[in-house]
């Protein structure tokens, strides 16, 4: 029975890891000693639900989040913000499952953990959704003194008071991300060395933030590629730094602990945004009482719901149908639901990029990918344009028929979340079986339980990546060992 | 080339052996001394099995490679080195902490750890006589020469429930039955209760009966080698992983303490061609065992090994000896992995205990029982502290 340290690297990309593999010796070493590969994320591959899917091995329909905002009625729009309290009522993540099984747990900077979960006998340090340090960010509360002692002024997020990280000066935000993640690694190593936890889960957000900010300095195909910038190597250097940190974490582990590194999604070049509501208006599926004078989000649009058949939200591509008897002013007849969805899908697939080329659009019907008590409130369609290299904007007012835009509402963005993340697991009991195909984000929780020799609950939807590869160690052996040692006085 | 046999005896204090000046509970071991190099200053790198055996079998320190119960893949076992050298390897023992379960079976062609056997609470291991039979069977079947054989006896380890005939040898006046011996183990040894000096003395005698018993086990083993004409063909290294405490420093058994009764261990190298005892007063360490075996087999030295070959003696460097462990009571660790360290140089021994951040310094020549702490008055205290300080928490962030 091994202990586990899970290092969540938010948007760590398997492609970049491969391109730069010679510069990432620690990751290479880990791969040689364990199992690794790409890890398919959830649809959509973004937002706080990805970490929940990983930690609960349940699909978003079980807990009703598919992005940062959600609805749990049939209102127009997504009025609620995904939050820890609601999530923890609806689904059991490892930080809730493991303490019940007698395991000592610590979680550091895990998205969607504010207020900090009160883990029995364990520890939590909340994540970037923490409103402010004064409002409490640790469990037990006294843990904050240890955090301050080790980290100094603790940085919850790269953003600064009132300034989104996309709008910060590059040098400043880069330094701040390094400072922030250095603190996380210091805390992680402190927990490994001093807290005797059975399970520690830390998320490093910089792996997501840095590409969002610095991708265009490195990628020649990026619309805003800047070859002469001093930030040309910023992303590369950050990967090297992360690799060094992984090496230090690995070296600090005892021989009973498994290290499991994984990302929640990949990262890639963001080509642009499809203004999806603008397109719905153009196609006559959405009708406004008044077209806005400047781009405005859905909540500010004056929509004539009695004439609207569909609307879009989010930034990846969530489309809701306005269904009669479901939404307050629904007009799509439930009998026509499927045929209308097919019609819409056929047209969405034909949206080209700005040069007229195919976007290789993938369309997922909700009922095909999400199931559970809260699935019904979710979008009817999820649309991935060019494997997410094109996101969407839900704003309208760019000008009639203007369906492309290039800046996100919060500023210029370089990176897009990708459907395929990365994983690598190594340590005692993990065979050195090399590259593994077909791993999913939902496999994370079962894998952790498997490594810890704990029973995997039946309702979990993923399976352990150790699969049949895990060397069997019957619990009879554990029992025998315990009784022998006890008889010797240990 | 000769076979190399490593004979380790769990929990064997040095000072109970006749040849080290103890009472005559080890007539056989004493009788083979003419063929031995006898090390007076052999120090185990740790005061209990888990802390000592990384030294004896991998020539590395306990706290390295991240502390662990499971043997780190990154440690190199002497068996792996010897096997790679094309030499047959076999290990026989009955100590759970160094079993297959914890990964110690690497590199052995044959590895017997007894974990499949049923044992009872009074004797929770396979004793030497049974182990010797298994070793004998293997010797008969082993066609490869030379071979590397490791045998580890548990018979001295608590619970102190020796056979009656050995108690009689140690002290015929003792009146005690098995149940009472076992009760003393439960109520006194496990609780580390040293309040009743007479009971502690009785426990020590029972322990000595165990020692007398294992001396017979070693004798039987040598008899097997002799009978199979192997004794003349073998170099035998005999040592112990740690000693045992009987109230010398306020405790019983072997926890995370670094005093002589636990870390100054017996060490002999039996060479059949030798005719006279060579007594060695050089400070040596359990970490020296693997490099010595490598030397005896004429294999290339191993970079990962931190010890030094004991042979030839004249090439052995003058150096200090380190030891490290985690402060514990039985299997329960005190605090959060609090470290204990010692460093020995010449006659000076410094001990650091992280639990209470305390330092002790002893002059072993003037104060062999380690009762007069001279840390405050010694002029070399700071120099000695420096040696240890850089090792505390060195493998952690």
CSV table of C-alpha atoms in Angstrom, one decimal, chain B residues 3-301:
chain,number,residue,atom,x,y,z
B,3,UNK,CA,32.9,-18.3,-1.3
B,4,UNK,CA,31.8,-15.4,0.8
B,5,UNK,CA,29.3,-16.0,3.6
B,6,UNK,CA,27.7,-13.1,5.4
B,7,UNK,CA,26.3,-14.2,8.8
B,8,UNK,CA,24.3,-11.6,10.6
B,9,UNK,CA,22.7,-12.0,13.9
B,10,UNK,CA,19.8,-9.7,14.8
B,11,UNK,CA,19.9,-7.7,18.1
B,12,UNK,CA,23.3,-9.2,19.2
B,13,UNK,CA,25.1,-6.9,21.6
B,14,UNK,CA,28.9,-6.9,21.3
B,15,UNK,CA,29.6,-7.0,25.0
B,16,UNK,CA,27.9,-10.3,25.7
B,17,UNK,CA,30.3,-12.2,23.5
B,18,UNK,CA,33.1,-13.9,25.4
B,19,UNK,CA,35.7,-12.8,22.9
B,20,UNK,CA,34.8,-9.2,23.6
B,21,UNK,CA,35.2,-9.6,27.3
B,22,UNK,CA,31.7,-10.8,28.2
B,23,UNK,CA,30.6,-13.8,30.2
B,24,UNK,CA,31.1,-17.1,28.5
B,25,UNK,CA,27.7,-17.3,26.6
B,26,UNK,CA,29.3,-17.8,23.2
B,27,UNK,CA,31.8,-20.7,23.5
B,28,UNK,CA,31.7,-21.5,19.9
B,29,UNK,CA,32.1,-18.0,18.5
B,30,UNK,CA,35.0,-17.6,21.0
B,31,UNK,CA,36.5,-20.8,19.8
B,32,UNK,CA,36.9,-19.7,16.2
B,33,UNK,CA,38.7,-16.5,17.0
B,34,UNK,CA,42.1,-17.8,15.9
B,35,UNK,CA,40.8,-17.7,12.4
B,36,UNK,CA,39.3,-14.2,12.7
B,37,UNK,CA,40.0,-10.6,12.3
B,38,UNK,CA,38.1,-9.1,15.3
B,39,UNK,CA,37.0,-5.5,15.1
B,40,UNK,CA,36.7,-3.8,18.4
B,41,UNK,CA,35.3,-0.6,16.9
B,42,UNK,CA,32.7,-1.7,14.4
B,43,UNK,CA,29.7,0.6,14.4
B,44,UNK,CA,26.3,0.0,12.9
B,45,UNK,CA,24.9,2.9,10.9
B,46,UNK,CA,21.6,2.6,12.8
B,47,UNK,CA,20.1,1.2,16.1
B,48,UNK,CA,17.4,-1.0,14.6
B,49,UNK,CA,17.0,-3.3,11.6
B,50,UNK,CA,15.5,-0.7,9.2
B,51,UNK,CA,18.2,1.8,10.0
B,52,UNK,CA,21.1,-0.7,9.9
B,53,UNK,CA,20.4,-3.0,7.0
B,54,UNK,CA,20.6,-0.3,4.3
B,55,UNK,CA,24.2,-0.1,5.5
B,56,UNK,CA,25.0,-3.8,5.7
B,57,UNK,CA,23.4,-4.8,2.4
B,58,UNK,CA,23.5,-1.6,0.3
B,59,UNK,CA,26.3,0.4,1.8
B,60,UNK,CA,24.1,3.5,2.2
B,61,UNK,CA,22.5,5.3,5.0
B,62,UNK,CA,18.9,4.9,6.2
B,63,UNK,CA,17.7,8.4,5.6
B,64,UNK,CA,19.1,8.6,2.1
B,65,UNK,CA,16.9,8.2,-1.0
B,66,UNK,CA,13.9,9.5,1.1
B,67,UNK,CA,13.3,7.5,4.2
B,68,UNK,CA,11.3,4.4,3.5
B,69,UNK,CA,10.1,1.1,4.6
B,70,UNK,CA,10.2,-0.1,1.0
B,71,UNK,CA,13.7,-0.5,-0.2
B,72,UNK,CA,14.3,2.3,-2.7
B,73,UNK,CA,14.9,1.2,-6.3
B,74,UNK,CA,17.7,3.6,-6.2
B,75,UNK,CA,19.7,1.7,-3.7
B,76,UNK,CA,22.1,-1.0,-4.9
B,77,UNK,CA,22.0,-4.3,-3.1
B,78,UNK,CA,25.2,-6.3,-2.7
B,79,UNK,CA,23.3,-9.3,-4.0
B,80,UNK,CA,22.6,-7.4,-7.3
B,81,UNK,CA,26.3,-6.5,-7.7
B,82,UNK,CA,27.5,-10.1,-7.0
B,83,UNK,CA,24.9,-11.7,-9.2
B,84,UNK,CA,25.8,-9.3,-12.0
B,85,UNK,CA,29.4,-10.5,-11.5
B,86,UNK,CA,28.2,-14.0,-12.5
B,87,UNK,CA,28.3,-15.4,-8.9
B,88,UNK,CA,25.4,-17.5,-7.4
B,89,UNK,CA,23.6,-15.6,-4.6
B,90,UNK,CA,21.3,-16.9,-1.8
B,91,UNK,CA,19.8,-15.3,1.3
B,92,UNK,CA,18.0,-17.0,4.2
B,93,UNK,CA,16.5,-15.2,7.1
B,94,UNK,CA,13.3,-14.5,9.1
B,95,UNK,CA,13.2,-10.8,9.7
B,96,UNK,CA,10.0,-9.2,8.2
B,97,UNK,CA,11.7,-5.7,7.8
B,98,UNK,CA,14.1,-7.1,5.2
B,99,UNK,CA,11.7,-9.4,3.4
B,100,UNK,CA,10.4,-9.5,-0.1
B,101,UNK,CA,7.4,-7.5,1.0
B,102,UNK,CA,9.7,-4.5,1.5
B,103,UNK,CA,11.7,-5.2,-1.7
B,104,UNK,CA,14.9,-6.8,-0.2
B,105,UNK,CA,14.7,-9.8,-2.5
B,106,UNK,CA,16.5,-8.1,-5.4
B,107,UNK,CA,19.5,-9.8,-6.8
B,108,UNK,CA,19.2,-13.1,-4.9
B,109,UNK,CA,19.0,-16.3,-6.9
B,110,UNK,CA,17.4,-17.9,-3.9
B,111,UNK,CA,15.7,-15.8,-1.3
B,112,UNK,CA,14.0,-17.2,1.8
B,113,UNK,CA,12.3,-14.8,4.2
B,114,UNK,CA,10.0,-17.2,6.0
B,115,UNK,CA,7.0,-15.0,5.5
B,116,UNK,CA,5.0,-18.0,4.2
B,117,UNK,CA,5.5,-19.9,7.4
B,118,UNK,CA,3.2,-20.0,10.4
B,119,UNK,CA,4.9,-18.7,13.5
B,120,UNK,CA,3.6,-18.2,17.1
B,121,UNK,CA,3.6,-15.1,19.3
B,122,UNK,CA,6.3,-16.4,21.6
B,123,UNK,CA,8.7,-17.2,18.8
B,124,UNK,CA,7.5,-15.0,16.0
B,125,UNK,CA,10.3,-16.1,13.5
B,126,UNK,CA,12.0,-19.2,12.1
B,127,UNK,CA,14.8,-20.2,14.4
B,128,UNK,CA,18.4,-21.0,13.4
B,129,UNK,CA,18.0,-24.8,13.4
B,130,UNK,CA,15.3,-24.6,10.7
B,131,UNK,CA,17.1,-22.0,8.8
B,132,UNK,CA,20.3,-24.1,8.9
B,133,UNK,CA,18.4,-27.0,7.3
B,134,UNK,CA,17.2,-24.8,4.5
B,135,UNK,CA,20.7,-23.4,4.0
B,136,UNK,CA,22.1,-27.0,4.0
B,137,UNK,CA,19.6,-28.0,1.3
B,138,UNK,CA,20.6,-25.1,-0.8
B,139,UNK,CA,24.4,-25.8,-0.3
B,140,UNK,CA,23.9,-29.4,-1.4
B,141,UNK,CA,22.1,-28.3,-4.6
B,142,UNK,CA,24.4,-25.4,-5.4
B,143,UNK,CA,26.7,-26.4,-8.2
B,144,UNK,CA,28.2,-22.9,-8.7
B,145,UNK,CA,31.5,-22.1,-7.0
B,146,UNK,CA,32.2,-19.6,-5.6
B,147,UNK,CA,28.9,-18.5,-4.1
B,148,UNK,CA,27.7,-15.7,-2.0
B,149,UNK,CA,25.5,-16.7,0.9
B,150,UNK,CA,23.8,-14.5,3.4
B,151,UNK,CA,22.2,-16.0,6.6
B,152,UNK,CA,20.5,-13.8,9.2
B,153,UNK,CA,19.5,-15.3,12.5
B,154,UNK,CA,16.6,-13.8,14.5
B,155,UNK,CA,17.0,-16.0,17.6
B,156,UNK,CA,18.3,-13.3,19.9
B,157,UNK,CA,15.4,-10.9,19.3
B,158,UNK,CA,12.6,-10.4,21.8
B,159,UNK,CA,10.2,-11.8,23.0
B,160,UNK,CA,12.8,-13.3,25.3
B,161,UNK,CA,11.4,-16.8,25.6
B,162,UNK,CA,14.5,-19.0,25.3
B,163,UNK,CA,14.6,-22.8,25.7
B,164,UNK,CA,14.9,-24.0,29.2
B,165,UNK,CA,18.3,-25.6,28.8
B,166,UNK,CA,19.8,-22.3,27.8
B,167,UNK,CA,18.3,-20.4,30.8
B,168,UNK,CA,19.9,-23.1,33.0
B,169,UNK,CA,23.3,-22.4,31.5
B,170,UNK,CA,23.0,-18.7,32.1
B,171,UNK,CA,21.6,-18.9,35.6
B,172,UNK,CA,20.3,-22.1,37.0
B,173,UNK,CA,18.6,-20.3,39.9
B,174,UNK,CA,16.1,-18.7,37.6
B,175,UNK,CA,12.5,-20.0,38.1
B,176,UNK,CA,10.3,-18.9,35.4
B,177,UNK,CA,7.8,-20.4,32.9
B,178,UNK,CA,7.1,-19.5,29.3
B,179,UNK,CA,3.9,-17.6,30.1
B,180,UNK,CA,5.7,-15.5,32.6
B,181,UNK,CA,8.5,-14.7,30.2
B,182,UNK,CA,5.9,-13.7,27.6
B,183,UNK,CA,4.1,-11.6,30.2
B,184,UNK,CA,7.4,-9.7,30.9
B,185,UNK,CA,7.7,-9.1,27.2
B,186,UNK,CA,4.2,-7.6,27.0
B,187,UNK,CA,4.1,-5.7,30.3
B,188,UNK,CA,7.7,-4.6,30.7
B,189,UNK,CA,9.6,-4.7,27.4
B,190,UNK,CA,6.9,-3.3,25.2
B,191,UNK,CA,6.2,-0.6,27.8
B,192,UNK,CA,9.9,0.2,28.1
B,193,UNK,CA,9.4,0.0,31.9
B,194,UNK,CA,12.8,0.0,33.6
B,195,UNK,CA,11.4,0.8,37.1
B,196,UNK,CA,12.1,-2.6,38.6
B,197,UNK,CA,15.9,-3.2,38.3
B,198,UNK,CA,15.5,-6.9,39.2
B,199,UNK,CA,13.1,-7.5,36.4
B,200,UNK,CA,15.5,-5.7,34.0
B,201,UNK,CA,18.3,-7.9,35.2
B,202,UNK,CA,16.1,-11.0,34.7
B,203,UNK,CA,15.3,-9.8,31.2
B,204,UNK,CA,19.0,-9.4,30.4
B,205,UNK,CA,19.6,-13.0,31.6
B,206,UNK,CA,16.8,-14.3,29.3
B,207,UNK,CA,18.4,-12.3,26.5
B,208,UNK,CA,21.8,-13.9,27.3
B,209,UNK,CA,20.1,-17.3,27.1
B,210,UNK,CA,19.0,-16.3,23.6
B,211,UNK,CA,22.6,-15.4,22.9
B,212,UNK,CA,23.8,-18.8,24.2
B,213,UNK,CA,21.2,-20.4,22.0
B,214,UNK,CA,22.3,-18.7,18.8
B,215,UNK,CA,25.9,-19.6,19.6
B,216,UNK,CA,24.8,-23.2,19.1
B,217,UNK,CA,23.1,-22.1,15.9
B,218,UNK,CA,26.3,-20.7,14.6
B,219,UNK,CA,28.1,-23.8,15.7
B,220,UNK,CA,25.7,-26.0,13.8
B,221,UNK,CA,26.1,-23.8,10.7
B,222,UNK,CA,29.9,-24.1,10.8
B,223,UNK,CA,29.4,-27.9,11.3
B,224,UNK,CA,27.4,-28.0,8.1
B,225,UNK,CA,30.1,-26.1,6.2
B,226,UNK,CA,32.8,-28.4,7.6
B,227,UNK,CA,30.9,-31.5,6.7
B,228,UNK,CA,30.4,-30.3,3.1
B,229,UNK,CA,34.0,-29.4,2.8
B,230,UNK,CA,33.1,-25.8,2.4
B,231,UNK,CA,34.6,-24.2,5.5
B,232,UNK,CA,38.1,-24.2,4.0
B,233,UNK,CA,36.7,-22.6,0.9
B,234,UNK,CA,34.9,-19.7,2.5
B,235,UNK,CA,35.5,-16.3,4.0
B,236,UNK,CA,32.8,-15.6,6.6
B,237,UNK,CA,31.8,-12.2,7.7
B,238,UNK,CA,30.0,-12.2,11.0
B,239,UNK,CA,28.2,-9.2,12.4
B,240,UNK,CA,25.0,-7.8,13.9
B,241,UNK,CA,22.6,-5.1,12.8
B,242,UNK,CA,22.3,-3.6,16.3
B,243,UNK,CA,22.4,-4.4,20.0
B,244,UNK,CA,19.7,-4.2,22.7
B,245,UNK,CA,19.2,-2.0,25.7
B,246,UNK,CA,18.7,-3.1,29.3
B,247,UNK,CA,18.2,0.1,31.1
B,248,UNK,CA,21.6,1.6,30.4
B,249,UNK,CA,20.0,4.8,29.1
B,250,UNK,CA,16.6,4.5,30.6
B,251,UNK,CA,15.0,2.2,28.1
B,252,UNK,CA,14.6,-1.4,26.8
B,253,UNK,CA,14.8,-3.0,23.4
B,254,UNK,CA,16.1,-0.9,20.6
B,255,UNK,CA,14.6,2.4,19.7
B,256,UNK,CA,16.1,5.4,18.1
B,257,UNK,CA,19.0,5.8,20.5
B,258,UNK,CA,22.7,5.9,19.5
B,259,UNK,CA,24.5,4.5,22.5
B,260,UNK,CA,27.1,1.8,22.4
B,261,UNK,CA,24.8,-1.0,23.6
B,262,UNK,CA,22.9,-0.5,20.4
B,263,UNK,CA,25.4,0.7,17.8
B,264,UNK,CA,28.8,-0.8,18.8
B,265,UNK,CA,28.4,-4.2,17.2
B,266,UNK,CA,30.5,-7.4,16.9
B,267,UNK,CA,32.3,-7.9,13.7
B,268,UNK,CA,34.6,-10.7,12.6
B,269,UNK,CA,36.0,-11.8,9.4
B,270,UNK,CA,36.7,-15.6,9.5
B,271,UNK,CA,39.4,-16.6,7.1
B,272,UNK,CA,40.3,-20.3,7.1
B,273,UNK,CA,43.9,-19.8,6.4
B,274,UNK,CA,44.4,-17.4,9.3
B,275,UNK,CA,46.1,-19.0,12.4
B,276,UNK,CA,46.1,-16.2,14.9
B,277,UNK,CA,43.5,-13.6,15.9
B,278,UNK,CA,44.1,-10.2,14.5
B,279,UNK,CA,42.5,-7.6,16.8
B,280,UNK,CA,41.6,-4.5,14.9
B,281,UNK,CA,41.1,-1.2,16.7
B,282,UNK,CA,40.3,0.8,13.6
B,283,UNK,CA,36.9,2.5,13.5
B,284,UNK,CA,34.8,0.7,10.9
B,285,UNK,CA,31.2,0.8,9.8
B,286,UNK,CA,28.4,-1.6,8.8
B,287,UNK,CA,28.6,0.2,5.4
B,288,UNK,CA,31.9,-1.4,4.9
B,289,UNK,CA,30.4,-4.9,4.5
B,290,UNK,CA,29.3,-4.6,0.9
B,291,UNK,CA,32.6,-3.1,-0.4
B,292,UNK,CA,34.4,-5.9,1.4
B,293,UNK,CA,32.4,-8.6,-0.3
B,294,UNK,CA,33.0,-6.9,-3.7
B,295,UNK,CA,36.7,-6.9,-2.9
B,296,UNK,CA,36.7,-10.6,-1.9
B,297,UNK,CA,35.1,-11.6,-5.2
B,298,UNK,CA,37.5,-9.4,-7.1
B,299,UNK,CA,34.6,-7.4,-8.6
B,300,UNK,CA,34.8,-3.8,-9.7
B,301,UNK,CA,34.1,-1.4,-6.9
